[in-house]
mmCIF file of C-alpha atoms in Angstrom:
data_model
loop_
_atom_site.group_PDB
_atom_site.id
_atom_site.type_symbol
_atom_site.label_atom_id
_atom_site.label_comp_id
_atom_site.label_asym_id
_atom_site.label_seq_id
_atom_site.Cartn_x
_atom_site.Cartn_y
_atom_site.Cartn_z
ATOM 1 C CA UNK I 1 11.967 31.224 -30.515
ATOM 2 C CA UNK I 2 13.967 33.961 -28.795
ATOM 3 C CA UNK I 3 13.670 32.183 -25.444
ATOM 4 C CA UNK I 4 14.705 28.900 -27.019
ATOM 5 C CA UNK I 5 17.697 30.454 -28.751
ATOM 6 C CA UNK I 6 18.861 32.204 -25.574
ATOM 7 C CA UNK I 7 18.443 28.963 -23.615
ATOM 8 C CA UNK I 8 20.384 26.921 -26.161
ATOM 9 C CA UNK I 9 23.137 29.539 -26.403
ATOM 10 C CA UNK I 10 23.759 28.992 -22.703
ATOM 11 C CA UNK I 11 23.565 25.209 -23.038
ATOM 12 C CA UNK I 12 20.603 24.903 -20.664
ATOM 13 C CA UNK I 13 17.850 22.328 -20.813
ATOM 14 C CA UNK I 14 14.243 23.362 -20.330
ATOM 15 C CA UNK I 15 14.437 21.827 -16.864
ATOM 16 C CA UNK I 16 17.460 23.947 -15.946
ATOM 17 C CA UNK I 17 15.765 27.118 -17.224
ATOM 18 C CA UNK I 18 12.692 26.158 -15.219
ATOM 19 C CA UNK I 19 14.743 25.844 -12.035
ATOM 20 C CA UNK I 20 16.634 29.085 -12.630
ATOM 21 C CA UNK I 21 13.543 31.119 -13.478
ATOM 22 C CA UNK I 22 11.102 29.546 -11.037
ATOM 23 C CA UNK I 23 8.670 28.788 -13.876
ATOM 24 C CA UNK I 24 7.224 25.373 -14.592
ATOM 25 C CA UNK I 25 8.683 23.286 -17.393
ATOM 26 C CA UNK I 26 5.297 23.342 -19.121
ATOM 27 C CA UNK I 27 5.322 27.166 -19.071
ATOM 28 C CA UNK I 28 8.793 27.179 -20.648
ATOM 29 C CA UNK I 29 7.577 24.754 -23.325
ATOM 30 C CA UNK I 30 4.520 26.880 -24.106
ATOM 31 C CA UNK I 31 6.543 30.077 -24.392
ATOM 32 C CA UNK I 32 9.095 28.373 -26.649
ATOM 33 C CA UNK I 33 6.261 27.168 -28.856
ATOM 34 C CA UNK I 34 5.124 30.749 -29.381
ATOM 35 C CA UNK I 35 2.367 31.234 -26.831
ATOM 36 C CA UNK I 36 2.172 34.635 -25.193
ATOM 37 C CA UNK I 37 3.891 34.835 -21.824
ATOM 38 C CA UNK I 38 2.605 36.794 -18.850
ATOM 39 C CA UNK I 39 4.516 39.778 -17.504
ATOM 40 C CA UNK I 40 5.725 37.903 -14.401
ATOM 41 C CA UNK I 41 7.038 35.048 -16.552
ATOM 42 C CA UNK I 42 8.825 37.527 -18.816
ATOM 43 C CA UNK I 43 10.361 39.261 -15.790
ATOM 44 C CA UNK I 44 11.676 35.942 -14.485
ATOM 45 C CA UNK I 45 13.129 34.996 -17.860
ATOM 46 C CA UNK I 46 14.643 38.441 -18.429
ATOM 47 C CA UNK I 47 16.353 38.243 -15.033
ATOM 48 C CA UNK I 48 17.777 34.805 -15.806
ATOM 49 C CA UNK I 49 19.036 35.860 -19.249
ATOM 50 C CA UNK I 50 20.204 39.248 -17.898
ATOM 51 C CA UNK I 51 18.325 41.231 -20.546
ATOM 52 C CA UNK I 52 15.466 43.722 -20.520
ATOM 53 C CA UNK I 53 11.851 42.539 -20.419
ATOM 54 C CA UNK I 54 11.182 44.686 -23.479
ATOM 55 C CA UNK I 55 13.650 42.535 -25.455
ATOM 56 C CA UNK I 56 11.404 39.550 -24.818
ATOM 57 C CA UNK I 57 8.057 41.334 -25.286
ATOM 58 C CA UNK I 58 8.473 42.679 -28.773
ATOM 59 C CA UNK I 59 10.718 42.568 -31.766
ATOM 60 C CA UNK I 60 14.200 43.586 -30.675
ATOM 61 C CA UNK I 61 15.614 46.869 -31.954
ATOM 62 C CA UNK I 62 17.760 46.685 -35.074
ATOM 63 C CA UNK I 63 21.008 47.063 -33.145
ATOM 64 C CA UNK I 64 20.108 44.235 -30.727
ATOM 65 C CA UNK I 65 18.538 41.890 -33.236
ATOM 66 C CA UNK I 66 18.119 38.326 -32.061
ATOM 67 C CA UNK I 67 17.261 36.205 -35.074
ATOM 68 C CA UNK I 68 17.362 32.565 -35.935
ATOM 69 C CA UNK I 69 19.041 31.800 -39.216
ATOM 70 C CA UNK I 70 17.918 29.064 -41.576
ATOM 71 C CA UNK I 71 20.971 26.992 -40.585
ATOM 72 C CA UNK I 72 20.111 27.325 -36.902
ATOM 73 C CA UNK I 73 16.495 26.396 -37.600
ATOM 74 C CA UNK I 74 17.574 23.303 -39.566
ATOM 75 C CA UNK I 75 19.940 22.305 -36.764
ATOM 76 C CA UNK I 76 17.160 22.744 -34.205
ATOM 77 C CA UNK I 77 14.829 20.556 -36.279
ATOM 78 C CA UNK I 78 17.561 17.915 -36.685
ATOM 79 C CA UNK I 79 18.168 17.808 -32.938
ATOM 80 C CA UNK I 80 14.421 17.675 -32.290
ATOM 81 C CA UNK I 81 14.216 14.609 -34.557
ATOM 82 C CA UNK I 82 17.084 12.893 -32.760
ATOM 83 C CA UNK I 83 15.523 13.684 -29.388
ATOM 84 C CA UNK I 84 12.248 12.170 -30.592
ATOM 85 C CA UNK I 85 14.099 9.023 -31.700
ATOM 86 C CA UNK I 86 15.842 8.593 -28.345
ATOM 87 C CA UNK I 87 12.539 9.083 -26.544
ATOM 88 C CA UNK I 88 10.967 6.405 -28.751
ATOM 89 C CA UNK I 89 13.952 4.093 -28.183
ATOM 90 C CA UNK I 90 13.714 4.539 -24.402
ATOM 91 C CA UNK I 91 10.011 3.666 -24.471
ATOM 92 C CA UNK I 92 10.779 0.626 -26.617
ATOM 93 C CA UNK I 93 13.441 -0.703 -24.246
ATOM 94 C CA UNK I 94 11.254 -0.206 -21.158
ATOM 95 C CA UNK I 95 8.032 -1.615 -22.593
ATOM 96 C CA UNK I 96 9.600 -4.548 -24.439
ATOM 97 C CA UNK I 97 11.771 -5.341 -21.421
ATOM 98 C CA UNK I 98 8.655 -5.398 -19.263
ATOM 99 C CA UNK I 99 6.860 -7.635 -21.786
ATOM 100 C CA UNK I 100 9.736 -10.119 -21.658
ATOM 101 C CA UNK I 101 9.595 -10.132 -17.856
ATOM 102 C CA UNK I 102 5.839 -10.750 -17.956
ATOM 103 C CA UNK I 103 6.372 -13.432 -20.592
ATOM 104 C CA UNK I 104 9.004 -15.134 -18.426
ATOM 105 C CA UNK I 105 6.770 -15.270 -15.343
ATOM 106 C CA UNK I 106 3.514 -16.202 -17.093
ATOM 107 C CA UNK I 107 4.643 -18.750 -19.635
ATOM 108 C CA UNK I 108 8.313 -19.213 -20.465
ATOM 109 C CA UNK I 109 7.443 -22.114 -22.785
ATOM 110 C CA UNK I 110 6.460 -19.753 -25.618
ATOM 111 C CA UNK I 111 8.249 -16.417 -26.097
ATOM 112 C CA UNK I 112 5.358 -14.356 -27.476
ATOM 113 C CA UNK I 113 7.115 -11.081 -26.472
ATOM 114 C CA UNK I 114 9.359 -11.525 -29.517
ATOM 115 C CA UNK I 115 6.501 -10.495 -31.824
ATOM 116 C CA UNK I 116 5.854 -7.032 -30.374
ATOM 117 C CA UNK I 117 9.632 -6.570 -30.095
ATOM 118 C CA UNK I 118 10.050 -7.297 -33.806
ATOM 119 C CA UNK I 119 7.090 -5.178 -34.855
ATOM 120 C CA UNK I 120 8.048 -2.136 -32.819
ATOM 121 C CA UNK I 121 11.710 -2.795 -33.624
ATOM 122 C CA UNK I 122 11.020 -2.268 -37.323
ATOM 123 C CA UNK I 123 9.500 1.100 -36.424
ATOM 124 C CA UNK I 124 12.543 1.963 -34.297
ATOM 125 C CA UNK I 125 14.918 1.177 -37.175
ATOM 126 C CA UNK I 126 12.809 3.254 -39.550
ATOM 127 C CA UNK I 127 12.756 6.145 -37.059
ATOM 128 C CA UNK I 128 16.545 5.942 -36.633
ATOM 129 C CA UNK I 129 17.154 6.007 -40.389
ATOM 130 C CA UNK I 130 14.954 9.066 -40.678
ATOM 131 C CA UNK I 131 16.231 10.901 -37.578
ATOM 132 C CA UNK I 132 19.897 10.457 -38.470
ATOM 133 C CA UNK I 133 19.135 11.238 -42.123
ATOM 134 C CA UNK I 134 20.540 7.957 -43.406
ATOM 135 C CA UNK I 135 17.464 7.569 -45.592
ATOM 136 C CA UNK I 136 15.621 10.818 -46.089
ATOM 137 C CA UNK I 137 12.580 9.809 -48.146
ATOM 138 C CA UNK I 138 10.381 12.612 -46.805
ATOM 139 C CA UNK I 139 13.060 15.304 -46.631
ATOM 140 C CA UNK I 140 13.040 18.945 -47.735
ATOM 141 C CA UNK I 141 13.075 18.078 -51.449
ATOM 142 C CA UNK I 142 9.991 15.924 -51.072
ATOM 143 C CA UNK I 143 8.251 18.654 -49.035
ATOM 144 C CA UNK I 144 9.081 21.301 -51.660
ATOM 145 C CA UNK I 145 7.764 19.091 -54.476
ATOM 146 C CA UNK I 146 4.540 18.435 -52.584
ATOM 147 C CA UNK I 147 3.991 22.143 -51.898
ATOM 148 C CA UNK I 148 4.679 22.980 -55.549
ATOM 149 C CA UNK I 149 2.293 20.217 -56.613
ATOM 150 C CA UNK I 150 -0.406 21.606 -54.298
ATOM 151 C CA UNK I 151 0.147 25.187 -55.497
ATOM 152 C CA UNK I 152 0.479 24.189 -59.128
ATOM 153 C CA UNK I 153 3.581 26.362 -59.512
ATOM 154 C CA UNK I 154 7.244 26.590 -58.518
ATOM 155 C CA UNK I 155 8.178 28.146 -55.195
#
């Protein structure tokens, strides 16, 4: 999470951090997800962020604490949801567009590509409502209630 926070503070994408550090994008993703990084990777990242390797290896000292607040974590999760939606929307446009092209060249008499477009389109609308928190059926309140139900007590 420290790497992710430092990257986001500078407004860099994972691709930009990959180019600056010389590490692969997959390595950046793994480190940001909490997997242990090798010493060479840490050296590259420390050089890019202009901090000590020790700041990335262990918990930072009290006077140099790098923490992620609950608000920051919620914002990161919100952005992750929106990113997921846009990725899904991009796939939808490309695949459905291709289906319509295939439909046009193989049998323009019957537009069968409408059916997958409608089916997946319903999923896209549902994903958008959830990602942009228009309808938040499975939001934090629901999660809390389910955890309390499972534990049999209040949190």
